[in-house]
PDB file of C-alpha atoms in Angstrom:
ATOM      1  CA  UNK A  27      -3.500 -16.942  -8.285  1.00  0.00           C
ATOM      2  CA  UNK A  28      -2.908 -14.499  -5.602  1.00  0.00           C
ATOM      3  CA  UNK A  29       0.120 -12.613  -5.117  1.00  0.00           C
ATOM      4  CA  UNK A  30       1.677  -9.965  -3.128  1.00  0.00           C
ATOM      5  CA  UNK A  31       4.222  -8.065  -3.361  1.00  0.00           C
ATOM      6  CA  UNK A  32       5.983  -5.437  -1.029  1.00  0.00           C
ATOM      7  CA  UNK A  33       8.409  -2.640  -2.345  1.00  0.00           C
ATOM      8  CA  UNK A  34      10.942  -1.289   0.173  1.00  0.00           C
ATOM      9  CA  UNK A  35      12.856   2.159  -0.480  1.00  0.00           C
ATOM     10  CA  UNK A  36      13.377   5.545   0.335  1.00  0.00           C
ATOM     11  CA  UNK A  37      11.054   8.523  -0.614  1.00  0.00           C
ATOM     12  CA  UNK A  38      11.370   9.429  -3.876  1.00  0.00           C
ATOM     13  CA  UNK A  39      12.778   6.623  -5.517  1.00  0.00           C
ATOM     14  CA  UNK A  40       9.620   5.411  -7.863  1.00  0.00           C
ATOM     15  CA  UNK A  41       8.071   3.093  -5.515  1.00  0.00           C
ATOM     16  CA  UNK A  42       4.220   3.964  -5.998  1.00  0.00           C
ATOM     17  CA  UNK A  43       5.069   4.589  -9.787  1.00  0.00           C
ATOM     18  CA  UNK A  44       6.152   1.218 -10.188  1.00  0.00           C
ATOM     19  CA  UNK A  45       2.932   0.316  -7.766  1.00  0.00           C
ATOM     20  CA  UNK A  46       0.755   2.260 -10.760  1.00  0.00           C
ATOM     21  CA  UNK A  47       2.817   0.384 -13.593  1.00  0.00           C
ATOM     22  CA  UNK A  48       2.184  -2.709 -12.588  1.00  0.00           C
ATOM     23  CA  UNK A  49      -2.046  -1.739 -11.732  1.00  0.00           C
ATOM     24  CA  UNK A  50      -2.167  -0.680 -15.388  1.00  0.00           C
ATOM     25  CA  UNK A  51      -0.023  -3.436 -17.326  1.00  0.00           C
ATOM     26  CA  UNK A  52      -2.539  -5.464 -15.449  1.00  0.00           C
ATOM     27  CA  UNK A  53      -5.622  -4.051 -16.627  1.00  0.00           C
ATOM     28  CA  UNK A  54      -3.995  -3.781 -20.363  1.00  0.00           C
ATOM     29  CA  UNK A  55      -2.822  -6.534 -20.869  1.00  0.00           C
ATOM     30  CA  UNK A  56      -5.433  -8.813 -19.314  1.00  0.00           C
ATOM     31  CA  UNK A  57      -8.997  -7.758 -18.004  1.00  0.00           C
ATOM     32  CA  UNK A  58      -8.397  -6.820 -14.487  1.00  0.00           C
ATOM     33  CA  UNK A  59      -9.798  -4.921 -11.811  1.00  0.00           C
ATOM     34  CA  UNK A  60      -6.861  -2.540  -9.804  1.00  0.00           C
ATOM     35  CA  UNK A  61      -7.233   0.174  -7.158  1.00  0.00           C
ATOM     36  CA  UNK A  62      -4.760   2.534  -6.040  1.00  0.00           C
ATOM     37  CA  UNK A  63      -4.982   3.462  -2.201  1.00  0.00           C
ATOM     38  CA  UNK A  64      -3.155   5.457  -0.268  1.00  0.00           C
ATOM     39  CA  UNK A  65      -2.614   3.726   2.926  1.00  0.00           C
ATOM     40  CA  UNK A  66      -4.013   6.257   5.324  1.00  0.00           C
ATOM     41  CA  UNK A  67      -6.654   7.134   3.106  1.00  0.00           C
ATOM     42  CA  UNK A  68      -8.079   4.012   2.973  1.00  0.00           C
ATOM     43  CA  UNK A  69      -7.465   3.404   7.186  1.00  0.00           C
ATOM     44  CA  UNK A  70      -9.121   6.934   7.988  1.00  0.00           C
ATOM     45  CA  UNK A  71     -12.348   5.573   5.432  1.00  0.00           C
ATOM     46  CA  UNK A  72     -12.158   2.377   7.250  1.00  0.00           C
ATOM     47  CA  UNK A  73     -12.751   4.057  10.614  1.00  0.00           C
ATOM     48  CA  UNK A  74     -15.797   6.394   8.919  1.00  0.00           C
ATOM     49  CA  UNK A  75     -17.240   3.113   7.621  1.00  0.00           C
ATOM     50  CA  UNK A  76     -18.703   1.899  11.082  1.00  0.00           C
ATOM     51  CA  UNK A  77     -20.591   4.911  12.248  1.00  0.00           C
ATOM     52  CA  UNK A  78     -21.620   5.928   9.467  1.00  0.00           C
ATOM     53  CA  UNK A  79     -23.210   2.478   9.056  1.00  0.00           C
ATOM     54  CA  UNK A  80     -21.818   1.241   6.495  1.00  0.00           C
ATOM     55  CA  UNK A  81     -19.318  -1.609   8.029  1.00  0.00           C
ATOM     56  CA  UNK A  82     -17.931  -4.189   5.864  1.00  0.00           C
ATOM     57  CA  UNK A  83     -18.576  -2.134   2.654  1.00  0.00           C
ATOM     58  CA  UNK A  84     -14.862  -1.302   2.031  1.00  0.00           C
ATOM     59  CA  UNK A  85     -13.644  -4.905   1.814  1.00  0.00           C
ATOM     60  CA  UNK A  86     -16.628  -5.891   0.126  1.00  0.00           C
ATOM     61  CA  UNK A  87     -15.703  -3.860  -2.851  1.00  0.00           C
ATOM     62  CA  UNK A  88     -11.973  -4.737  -2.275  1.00  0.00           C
ATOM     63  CA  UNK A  89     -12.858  -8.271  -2.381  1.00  0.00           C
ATOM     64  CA  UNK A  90     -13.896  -7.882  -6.341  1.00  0.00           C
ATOM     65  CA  UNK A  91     -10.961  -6.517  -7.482  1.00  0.00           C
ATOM     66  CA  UNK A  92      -7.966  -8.468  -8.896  1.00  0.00           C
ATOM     67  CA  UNK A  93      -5.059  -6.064  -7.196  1.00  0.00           C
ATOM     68  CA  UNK A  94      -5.052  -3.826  -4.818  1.00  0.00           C
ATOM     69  CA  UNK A  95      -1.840  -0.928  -4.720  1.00  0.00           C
ATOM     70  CA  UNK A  96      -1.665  -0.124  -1.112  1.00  0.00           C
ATOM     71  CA  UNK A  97       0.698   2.923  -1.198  1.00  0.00           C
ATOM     72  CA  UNK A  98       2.895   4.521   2.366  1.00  0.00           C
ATOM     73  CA  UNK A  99       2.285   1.908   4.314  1.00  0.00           C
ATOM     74  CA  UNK A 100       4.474   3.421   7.584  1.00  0.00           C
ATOM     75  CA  UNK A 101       4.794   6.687   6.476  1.00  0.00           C
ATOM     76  CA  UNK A 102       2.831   8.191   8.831  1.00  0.00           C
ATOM     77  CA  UNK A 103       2.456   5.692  12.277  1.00  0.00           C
ATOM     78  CA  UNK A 104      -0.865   4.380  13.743  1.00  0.00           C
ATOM     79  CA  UNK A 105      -2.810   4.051  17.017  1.00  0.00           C
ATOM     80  CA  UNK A 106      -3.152   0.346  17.429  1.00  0.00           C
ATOM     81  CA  UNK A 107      -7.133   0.244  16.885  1.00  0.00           C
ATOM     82  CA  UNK A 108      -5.879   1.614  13.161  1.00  0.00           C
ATOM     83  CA  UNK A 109      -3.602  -0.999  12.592  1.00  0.00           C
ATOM     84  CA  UNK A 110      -5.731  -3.682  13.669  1.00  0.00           C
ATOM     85  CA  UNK A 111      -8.355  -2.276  11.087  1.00  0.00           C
ATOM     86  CA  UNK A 112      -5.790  -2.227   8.048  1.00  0.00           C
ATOM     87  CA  UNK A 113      -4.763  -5.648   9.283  1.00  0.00           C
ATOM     88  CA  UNK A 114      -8.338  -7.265   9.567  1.00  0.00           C
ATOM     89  CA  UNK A 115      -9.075  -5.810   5.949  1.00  0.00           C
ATOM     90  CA  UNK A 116      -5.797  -7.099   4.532  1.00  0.00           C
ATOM     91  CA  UNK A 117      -7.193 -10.610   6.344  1.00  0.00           C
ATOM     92  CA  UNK A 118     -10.143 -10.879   4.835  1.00  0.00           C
ATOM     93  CA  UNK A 119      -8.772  -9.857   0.961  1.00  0.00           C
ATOM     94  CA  UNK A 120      -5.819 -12.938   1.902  1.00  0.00           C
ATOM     95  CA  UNK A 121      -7.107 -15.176  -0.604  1.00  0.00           C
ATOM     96  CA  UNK A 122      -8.852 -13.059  -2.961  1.00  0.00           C
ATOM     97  CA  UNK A 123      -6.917  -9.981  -3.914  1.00  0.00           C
ATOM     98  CA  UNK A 124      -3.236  -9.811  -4.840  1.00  0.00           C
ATOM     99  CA  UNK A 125      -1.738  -6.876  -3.465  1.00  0.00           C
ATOM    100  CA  UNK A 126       1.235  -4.253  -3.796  1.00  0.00           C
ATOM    101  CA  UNK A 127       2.323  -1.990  -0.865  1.00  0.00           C
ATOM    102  CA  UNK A 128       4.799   0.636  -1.031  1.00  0.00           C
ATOM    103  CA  UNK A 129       6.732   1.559   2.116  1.00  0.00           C
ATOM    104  CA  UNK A 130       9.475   3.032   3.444  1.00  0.00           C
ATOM    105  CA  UNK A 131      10.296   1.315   6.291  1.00  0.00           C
ATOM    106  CA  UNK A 132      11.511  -2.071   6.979  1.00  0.00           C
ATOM    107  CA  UNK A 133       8.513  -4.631   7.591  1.00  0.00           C
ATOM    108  CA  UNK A 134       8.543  -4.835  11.232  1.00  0.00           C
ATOM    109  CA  UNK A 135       8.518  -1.205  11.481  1.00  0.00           C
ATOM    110  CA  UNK A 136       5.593  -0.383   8.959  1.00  0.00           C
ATOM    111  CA  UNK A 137       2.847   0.187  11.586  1.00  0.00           C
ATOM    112  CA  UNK A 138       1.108  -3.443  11.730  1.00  0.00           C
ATOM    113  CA  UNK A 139       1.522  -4.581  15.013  1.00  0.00           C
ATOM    114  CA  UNK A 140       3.551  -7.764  16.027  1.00  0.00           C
ATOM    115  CA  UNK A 141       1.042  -8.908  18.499  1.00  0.00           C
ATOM    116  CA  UNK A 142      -1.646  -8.891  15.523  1.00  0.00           C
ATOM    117  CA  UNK A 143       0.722 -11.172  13.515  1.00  0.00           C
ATOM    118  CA  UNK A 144       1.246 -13.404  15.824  1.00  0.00           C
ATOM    119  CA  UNK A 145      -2.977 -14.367  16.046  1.00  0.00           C
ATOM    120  CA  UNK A 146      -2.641 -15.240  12.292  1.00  0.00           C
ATOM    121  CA  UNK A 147       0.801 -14.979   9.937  1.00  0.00           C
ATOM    122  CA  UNK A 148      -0.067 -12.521   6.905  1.00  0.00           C
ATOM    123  CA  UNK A 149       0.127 -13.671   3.657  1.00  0.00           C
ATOM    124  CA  UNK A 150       3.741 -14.420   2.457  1.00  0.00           C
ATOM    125  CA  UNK A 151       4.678 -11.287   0.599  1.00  0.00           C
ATOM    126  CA  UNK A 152       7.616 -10.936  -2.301  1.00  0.00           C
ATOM    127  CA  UNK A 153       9.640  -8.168  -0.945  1.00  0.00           C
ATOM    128  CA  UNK A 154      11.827  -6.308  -3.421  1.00  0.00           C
ATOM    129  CA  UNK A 155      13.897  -3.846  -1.918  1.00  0.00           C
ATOM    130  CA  UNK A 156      14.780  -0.730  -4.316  1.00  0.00           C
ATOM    131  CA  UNK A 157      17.867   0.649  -4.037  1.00  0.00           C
ATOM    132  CA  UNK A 158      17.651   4.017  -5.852  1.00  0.00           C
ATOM    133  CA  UNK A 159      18.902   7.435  -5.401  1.00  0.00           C
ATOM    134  CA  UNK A 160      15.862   9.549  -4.326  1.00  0.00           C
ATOM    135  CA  UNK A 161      15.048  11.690  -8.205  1.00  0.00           C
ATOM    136  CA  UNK A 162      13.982  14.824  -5.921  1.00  0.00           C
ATOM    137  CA  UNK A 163      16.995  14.734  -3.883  1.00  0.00           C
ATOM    138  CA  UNK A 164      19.465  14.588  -6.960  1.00  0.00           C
ATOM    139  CA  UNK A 165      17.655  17.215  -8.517  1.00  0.00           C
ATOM    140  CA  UNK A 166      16.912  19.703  -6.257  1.00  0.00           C
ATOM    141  CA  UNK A 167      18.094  23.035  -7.227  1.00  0.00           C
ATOM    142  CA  UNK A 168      20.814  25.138  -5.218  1.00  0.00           C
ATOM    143  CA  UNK A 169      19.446  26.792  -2.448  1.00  0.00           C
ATOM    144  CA  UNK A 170      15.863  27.118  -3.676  1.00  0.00           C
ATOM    145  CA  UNK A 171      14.446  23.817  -1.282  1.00  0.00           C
ATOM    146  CA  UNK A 172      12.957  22.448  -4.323  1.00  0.00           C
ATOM    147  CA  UNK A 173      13.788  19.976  -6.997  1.00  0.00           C
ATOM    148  CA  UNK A 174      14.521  21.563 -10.602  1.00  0.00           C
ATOM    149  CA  UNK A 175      12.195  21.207 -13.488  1.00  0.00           C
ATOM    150  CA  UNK A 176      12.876  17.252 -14.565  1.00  0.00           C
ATOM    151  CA  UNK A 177      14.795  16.985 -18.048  1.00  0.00           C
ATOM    152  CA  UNK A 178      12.402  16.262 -20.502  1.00  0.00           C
ATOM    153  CA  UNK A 179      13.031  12.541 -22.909  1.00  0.00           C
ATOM    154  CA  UNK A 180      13.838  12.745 -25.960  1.00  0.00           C
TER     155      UNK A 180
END
């Protein structure tokens, strides 16, 4: 079965570590193929792939894995030929790949256009909004402008 599965917060809360949890409980506790992406990463190689001459690789190795992490989706906002790339690829994987992607930003403000969703609904994510307090905020030492060293377990 397919599934996807969208995780909502604010930066550094533990979004795309709980993205990379769930990639490798997957592959331990069952044989399955996961990739990590970050979001515009993966966009910028998508727009490389044509001209280069090599269209239609991408999703073709996207297509054999089991789950896909798709992390910042919205973090940094697109030219509509970009979105409509991310959106065609996330299309064609519908029925093949289950997916994660880690945002920021409510869903109608995470860079895929409206008018593109309106052609064909995207697959019917689980959203799971985390309400954390950001670790690098609560830590960050006094006057320095960055976080102090985290505590180590015991």
């Amino acid at each position: 079965a397919v599934h996807r599965a969208v995780l909502v917060s604010g930066p550094g809360t533990g979004k795309s570590q709980l993205a990379t949890a769930l990639g490798v409980s997957g592959i331990r506790r069952m044989p399955k193929r996961a990739r990590f992406h970050s979001t515009v990463a993966l966009v910028n190689a998508l727009k490389q792939e044509r001209p280069q001459g090599n269209a239609g690789r991408i999703a073709s190795s996207l297509l054999r894995l089991d789950l896909m992490m798709l992390d910042e989706l919205g973090y940094l906002p697109f030219i509509q030929a970009d979105s409509a790339l991310l959106f065609h690829l996330l299309s064609k994987l519908d029925e093949h790949t289950s997916a994660v992607i880690t945002t920021k930003l409510g869903l109608r403000r995470n860079g895929l256009r409206r008018s593109a969703t309106r052609r064909r609904p995207p697959p019917c994510p689980t959203g799971s909004r985390i309400t954390a307090t950001s670790w690098r905020r609560a830590t960050k030492a006094p006057g320095s402008g960055t976080a102090a060293p985290r505590p180590k377990s015991a």
